[in-house]
CSV table of C-alpha atoms in Angstrom, one decimal:
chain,number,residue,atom,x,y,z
A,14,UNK,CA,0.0,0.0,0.0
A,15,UNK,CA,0.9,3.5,0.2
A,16,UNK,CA,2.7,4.1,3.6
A,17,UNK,CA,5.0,5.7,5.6
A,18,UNK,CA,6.8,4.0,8.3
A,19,UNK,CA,8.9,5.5,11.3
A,20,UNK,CA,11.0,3.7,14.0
A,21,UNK,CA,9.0,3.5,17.0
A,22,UNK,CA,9.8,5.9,19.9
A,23,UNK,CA,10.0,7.0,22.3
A,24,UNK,CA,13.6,7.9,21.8
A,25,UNK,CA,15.7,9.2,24.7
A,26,UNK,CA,18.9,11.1,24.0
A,27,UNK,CA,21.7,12.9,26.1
A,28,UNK,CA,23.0,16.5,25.0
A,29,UNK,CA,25.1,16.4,22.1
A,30,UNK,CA,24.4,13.0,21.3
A,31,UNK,CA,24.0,11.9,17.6
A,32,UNK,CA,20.0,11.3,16.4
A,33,UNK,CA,18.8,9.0,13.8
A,34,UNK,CA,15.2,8.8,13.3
A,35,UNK,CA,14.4,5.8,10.4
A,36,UNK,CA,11.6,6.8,8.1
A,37,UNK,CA,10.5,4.5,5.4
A,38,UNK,CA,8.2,5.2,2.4
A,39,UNK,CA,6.2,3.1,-0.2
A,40,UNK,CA,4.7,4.7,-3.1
A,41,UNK,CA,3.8,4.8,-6.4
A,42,UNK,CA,6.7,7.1,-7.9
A,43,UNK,CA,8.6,8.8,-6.0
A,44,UNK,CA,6.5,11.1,-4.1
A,45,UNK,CA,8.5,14.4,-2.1
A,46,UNK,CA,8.9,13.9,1.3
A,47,UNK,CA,9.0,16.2,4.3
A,48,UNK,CA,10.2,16.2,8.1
A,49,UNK,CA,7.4,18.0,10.4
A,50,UNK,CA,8.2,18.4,13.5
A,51,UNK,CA,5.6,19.0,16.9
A,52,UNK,CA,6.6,20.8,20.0
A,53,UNK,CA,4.4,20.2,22.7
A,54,UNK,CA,0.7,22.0,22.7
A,55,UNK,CA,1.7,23.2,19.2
A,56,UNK,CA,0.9,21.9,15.5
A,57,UNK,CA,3.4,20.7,13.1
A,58,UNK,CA,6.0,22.5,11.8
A,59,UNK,CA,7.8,22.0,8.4
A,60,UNK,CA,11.9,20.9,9.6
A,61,UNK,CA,12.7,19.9,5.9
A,62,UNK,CA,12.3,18.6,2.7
A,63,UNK,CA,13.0,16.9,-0.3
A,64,UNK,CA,11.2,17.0,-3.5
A,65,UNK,CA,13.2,14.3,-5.9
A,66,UNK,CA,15.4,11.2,-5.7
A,67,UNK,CA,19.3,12.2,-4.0
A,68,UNK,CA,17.9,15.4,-2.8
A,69,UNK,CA,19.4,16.3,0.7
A,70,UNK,CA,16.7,18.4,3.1
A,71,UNK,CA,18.3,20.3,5.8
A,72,UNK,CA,17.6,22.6,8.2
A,73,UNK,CA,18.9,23.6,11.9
A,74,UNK,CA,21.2,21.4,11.9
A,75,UNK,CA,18.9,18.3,10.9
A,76,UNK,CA,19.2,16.7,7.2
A,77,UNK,CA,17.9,13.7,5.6
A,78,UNK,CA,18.3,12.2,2.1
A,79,UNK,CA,15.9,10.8,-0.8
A,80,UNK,CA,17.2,7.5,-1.0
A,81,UNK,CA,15.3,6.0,-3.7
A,82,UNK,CA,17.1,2.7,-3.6
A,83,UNK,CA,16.5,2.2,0.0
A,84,UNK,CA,12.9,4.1,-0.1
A,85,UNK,CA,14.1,5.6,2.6
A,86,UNK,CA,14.1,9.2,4.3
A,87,UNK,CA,16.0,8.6,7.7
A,88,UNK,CA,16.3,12.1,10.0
A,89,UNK,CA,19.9,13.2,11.6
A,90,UNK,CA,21.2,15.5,13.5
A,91,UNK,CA,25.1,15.3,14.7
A,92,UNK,CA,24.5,16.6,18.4
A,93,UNK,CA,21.0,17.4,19.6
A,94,UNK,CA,20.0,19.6,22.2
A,95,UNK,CA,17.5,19.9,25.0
A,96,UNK,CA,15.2,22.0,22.7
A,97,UNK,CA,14.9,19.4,20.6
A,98,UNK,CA,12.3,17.5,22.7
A,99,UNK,CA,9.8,17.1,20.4
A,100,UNK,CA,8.0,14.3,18.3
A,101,UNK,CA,8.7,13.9,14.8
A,102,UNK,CA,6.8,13.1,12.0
A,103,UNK,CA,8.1,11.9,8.6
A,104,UNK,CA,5.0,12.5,5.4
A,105,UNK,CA,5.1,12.1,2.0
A,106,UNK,CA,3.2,13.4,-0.8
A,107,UNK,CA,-0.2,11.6,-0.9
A,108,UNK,CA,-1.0,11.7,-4.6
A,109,UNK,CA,-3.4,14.8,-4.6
A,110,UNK,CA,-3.4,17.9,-3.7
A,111,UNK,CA,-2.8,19.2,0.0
A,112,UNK,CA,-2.8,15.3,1.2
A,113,UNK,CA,-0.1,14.3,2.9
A,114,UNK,CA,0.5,10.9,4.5
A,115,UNK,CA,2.0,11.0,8.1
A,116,UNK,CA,4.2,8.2,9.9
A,117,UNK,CA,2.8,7.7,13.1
A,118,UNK,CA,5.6,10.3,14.8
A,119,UNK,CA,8.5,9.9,16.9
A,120,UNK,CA,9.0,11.3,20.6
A,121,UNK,CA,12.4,12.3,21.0
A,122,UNK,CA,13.3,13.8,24.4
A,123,UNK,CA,17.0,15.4,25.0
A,124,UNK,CA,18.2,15.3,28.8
A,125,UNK,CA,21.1,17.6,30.1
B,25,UNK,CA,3.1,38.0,8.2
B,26,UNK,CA,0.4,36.0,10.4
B,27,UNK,CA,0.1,31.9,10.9
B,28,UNK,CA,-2.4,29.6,10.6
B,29,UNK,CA,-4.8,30.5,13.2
B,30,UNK,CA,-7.6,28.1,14.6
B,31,UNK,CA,-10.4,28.9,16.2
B,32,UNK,CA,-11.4,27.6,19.1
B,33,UNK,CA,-7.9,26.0,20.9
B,34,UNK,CA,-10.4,23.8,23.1
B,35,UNK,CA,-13.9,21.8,23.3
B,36,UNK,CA,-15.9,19.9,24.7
B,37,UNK,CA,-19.2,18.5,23.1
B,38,UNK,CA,-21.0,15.6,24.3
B,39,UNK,CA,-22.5,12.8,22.2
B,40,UNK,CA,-24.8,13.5,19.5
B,41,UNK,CA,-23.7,17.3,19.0
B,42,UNK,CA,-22.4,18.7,16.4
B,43,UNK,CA,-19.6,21.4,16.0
B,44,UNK,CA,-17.3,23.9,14.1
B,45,UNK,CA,-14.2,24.7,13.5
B,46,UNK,CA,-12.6,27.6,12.1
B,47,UNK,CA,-9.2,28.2,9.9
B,48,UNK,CA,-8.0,31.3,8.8
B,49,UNK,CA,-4.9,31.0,6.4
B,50,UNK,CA,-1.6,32.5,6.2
B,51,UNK,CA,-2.4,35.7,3.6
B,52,UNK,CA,-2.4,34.6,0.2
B,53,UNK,CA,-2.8,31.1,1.0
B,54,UNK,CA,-5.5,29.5,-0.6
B,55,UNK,CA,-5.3,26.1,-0.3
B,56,UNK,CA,-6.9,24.9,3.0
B,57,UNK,CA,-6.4,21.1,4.7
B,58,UNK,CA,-8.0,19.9,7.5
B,59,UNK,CA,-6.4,16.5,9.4
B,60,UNK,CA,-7.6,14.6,12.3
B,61,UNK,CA,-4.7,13.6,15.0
B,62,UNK,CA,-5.5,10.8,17.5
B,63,UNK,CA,-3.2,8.8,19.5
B,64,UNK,CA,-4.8,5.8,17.9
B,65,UNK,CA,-4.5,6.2,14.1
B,66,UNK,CA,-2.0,9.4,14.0
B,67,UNK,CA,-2.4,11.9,11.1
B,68,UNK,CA,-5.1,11.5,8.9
B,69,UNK,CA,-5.9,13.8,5.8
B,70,UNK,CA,-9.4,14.6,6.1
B,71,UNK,CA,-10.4,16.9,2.9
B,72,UNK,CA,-8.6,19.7,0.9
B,73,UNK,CA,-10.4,23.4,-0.1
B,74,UNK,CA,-9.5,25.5,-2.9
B,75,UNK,CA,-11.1,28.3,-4.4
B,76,UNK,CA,-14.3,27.5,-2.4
B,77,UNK,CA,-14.1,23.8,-4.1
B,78,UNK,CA,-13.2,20.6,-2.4
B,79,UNK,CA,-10.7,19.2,-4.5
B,80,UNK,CA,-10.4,16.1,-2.5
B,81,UNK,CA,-11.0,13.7,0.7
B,82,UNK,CA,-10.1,11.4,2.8
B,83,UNK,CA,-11.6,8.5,4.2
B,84,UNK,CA,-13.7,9.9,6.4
B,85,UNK,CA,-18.0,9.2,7.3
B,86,UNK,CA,-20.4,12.0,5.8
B,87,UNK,CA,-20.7,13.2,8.8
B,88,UNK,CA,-17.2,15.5,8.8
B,89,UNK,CA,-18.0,18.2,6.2
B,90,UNK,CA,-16.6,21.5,5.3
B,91,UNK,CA,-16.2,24.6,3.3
B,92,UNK,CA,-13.8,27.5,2.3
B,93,UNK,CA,-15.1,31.5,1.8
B,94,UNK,CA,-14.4,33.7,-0.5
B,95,UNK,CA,-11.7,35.4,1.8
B,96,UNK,CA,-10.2,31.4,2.0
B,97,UNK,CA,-11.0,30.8,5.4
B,98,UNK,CA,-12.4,27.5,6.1
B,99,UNK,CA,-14.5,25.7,8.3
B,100,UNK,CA,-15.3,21.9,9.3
B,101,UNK,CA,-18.3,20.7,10.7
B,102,UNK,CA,-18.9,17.2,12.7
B,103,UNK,CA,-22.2,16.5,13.0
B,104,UNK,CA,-23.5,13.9,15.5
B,105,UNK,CA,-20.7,13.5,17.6
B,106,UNK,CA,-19.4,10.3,18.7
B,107,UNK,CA,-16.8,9.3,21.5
B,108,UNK,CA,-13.8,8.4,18.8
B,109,UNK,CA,-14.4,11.8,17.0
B,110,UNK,CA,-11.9,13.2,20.1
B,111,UNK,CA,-9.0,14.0,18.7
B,112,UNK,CA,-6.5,17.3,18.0
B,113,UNK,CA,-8.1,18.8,14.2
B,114,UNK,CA,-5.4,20.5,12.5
B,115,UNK,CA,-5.2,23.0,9.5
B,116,UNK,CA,-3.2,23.5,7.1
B,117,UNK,CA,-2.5,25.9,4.2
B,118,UNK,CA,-0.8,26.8,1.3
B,119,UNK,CA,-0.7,28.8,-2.1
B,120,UNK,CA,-2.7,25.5,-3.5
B,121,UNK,CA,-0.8,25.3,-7.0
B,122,UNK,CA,2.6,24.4,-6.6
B,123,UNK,CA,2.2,20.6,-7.0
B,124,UNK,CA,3.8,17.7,-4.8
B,125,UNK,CA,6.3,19.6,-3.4
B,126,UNK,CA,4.6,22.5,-1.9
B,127,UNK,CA,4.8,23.1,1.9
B,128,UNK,CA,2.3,22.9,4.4
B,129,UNK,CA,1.9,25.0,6.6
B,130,UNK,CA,0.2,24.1,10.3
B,131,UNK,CA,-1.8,25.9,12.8
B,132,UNK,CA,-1.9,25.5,16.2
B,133,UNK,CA,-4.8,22.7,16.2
B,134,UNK,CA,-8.3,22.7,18.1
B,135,UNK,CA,-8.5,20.1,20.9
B,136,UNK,CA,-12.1,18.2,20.5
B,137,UNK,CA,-12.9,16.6,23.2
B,138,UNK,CA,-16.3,14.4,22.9
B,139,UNK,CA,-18.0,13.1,26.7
């Protein structure tokens, strides 16, 4: 089917420790792909990108590649902070206009 | 330049009601989503507005309806409210025409809660 998949959380970090977040996509095509990200009581915010095959989306010190072969869109950050805490939600295009199709979100949470 | 603003932040309905929910997009936006987040099923797309039209929906019952005004603010309707209709609603919006790799863009959500 058409899906996106995320490793399951919660995910807990210390301070400047490396983050992966796995994110997995299938599709017809190859749909563009975003990072959102939720702080708490808030709504989702756009973290990144990446609209074609190889493209690299970054942003605040987060990136994540297309990776066609691997239909994969994994989330990384070199050394994350407290105000990261957050869940995290990897989406893809969903074939129409102003649909996208969510993973089911990540909880990262950063301790000093 | 102004968010995505939702109107109210917080309800509570009991069974059998019905209720709105307001959007007002960023300016110039006028593409309008509405999604339904539960802990349960996660994100779900429920219907997209443009231009006053609904160009398209998700799988959702007849009872979750909405529209978009001329000014491209948008509301959703529930009618006949049932318990698993709790859930955070969220709206989105964008310029509407820039294809599959236009952004999103998210306000703060309306928290539904359904006794």
């Amino acid at each position: 089917g058409n899906s996106v998949t995320q490793m399951e959380g919660p995910v807990t970090l210390s301070e400047e420790a490396f983050l992966t977040i796995n994110c997995t996509y299938t599709a017809t095509g190859y749909p563009s792909l975003f990072w959102y990200v939720q702080y708490p009581g808030e709504g989702l915010q756009l973290l990144l990108k990446a609209t074609k095959a190889d493209d690299k989306g970054s942003n605040k010190g987060f990136e994540a590649t297309y990776r066609k072969e691997t239909t994969s869109f994994h989330l990384e950050k070199g050394s994350v902070q407290v105000s990261d805490s957050a869940v995290y939600f990897c989406a893809r295009y969903g074939g129409s206009q102003g649909n996208l199709i969510f993973g089911k979100g990540t909880k990262l949470s950063v301790k000093p | 330049k102004a968010g995505v603003t939702q109107t109210p932040r917080y309800l509570i309905k009991t069974r059998g009601q019905q209720v709105t929910l307001s959007c007002s997009p960023i300016s110039g936006h006028r593409s309008v989503s509405w999604y339904q987040q539960t802990p349960g099923q996660g994100l779900q797309f429920l219907f997209e507005y443009f231009s006053e039209t609904q160009r398209n929906k998700g799988n959702f019952p007849g009872r979750f309806s909405g529209r978009q005004f001329s000014n491209s603010r948008s509301e959703m309707n529930v009618s006949t409210l049932e318990l698993g209709d709790s859930a955070l609603y969220l709206c989105a919006s964008s310029f509407g025409a820039g294809g599959p790799g236009e952004t999103q863009y998210f306000g703060p959500g309306t928290r539904l809660l359904v006794l």
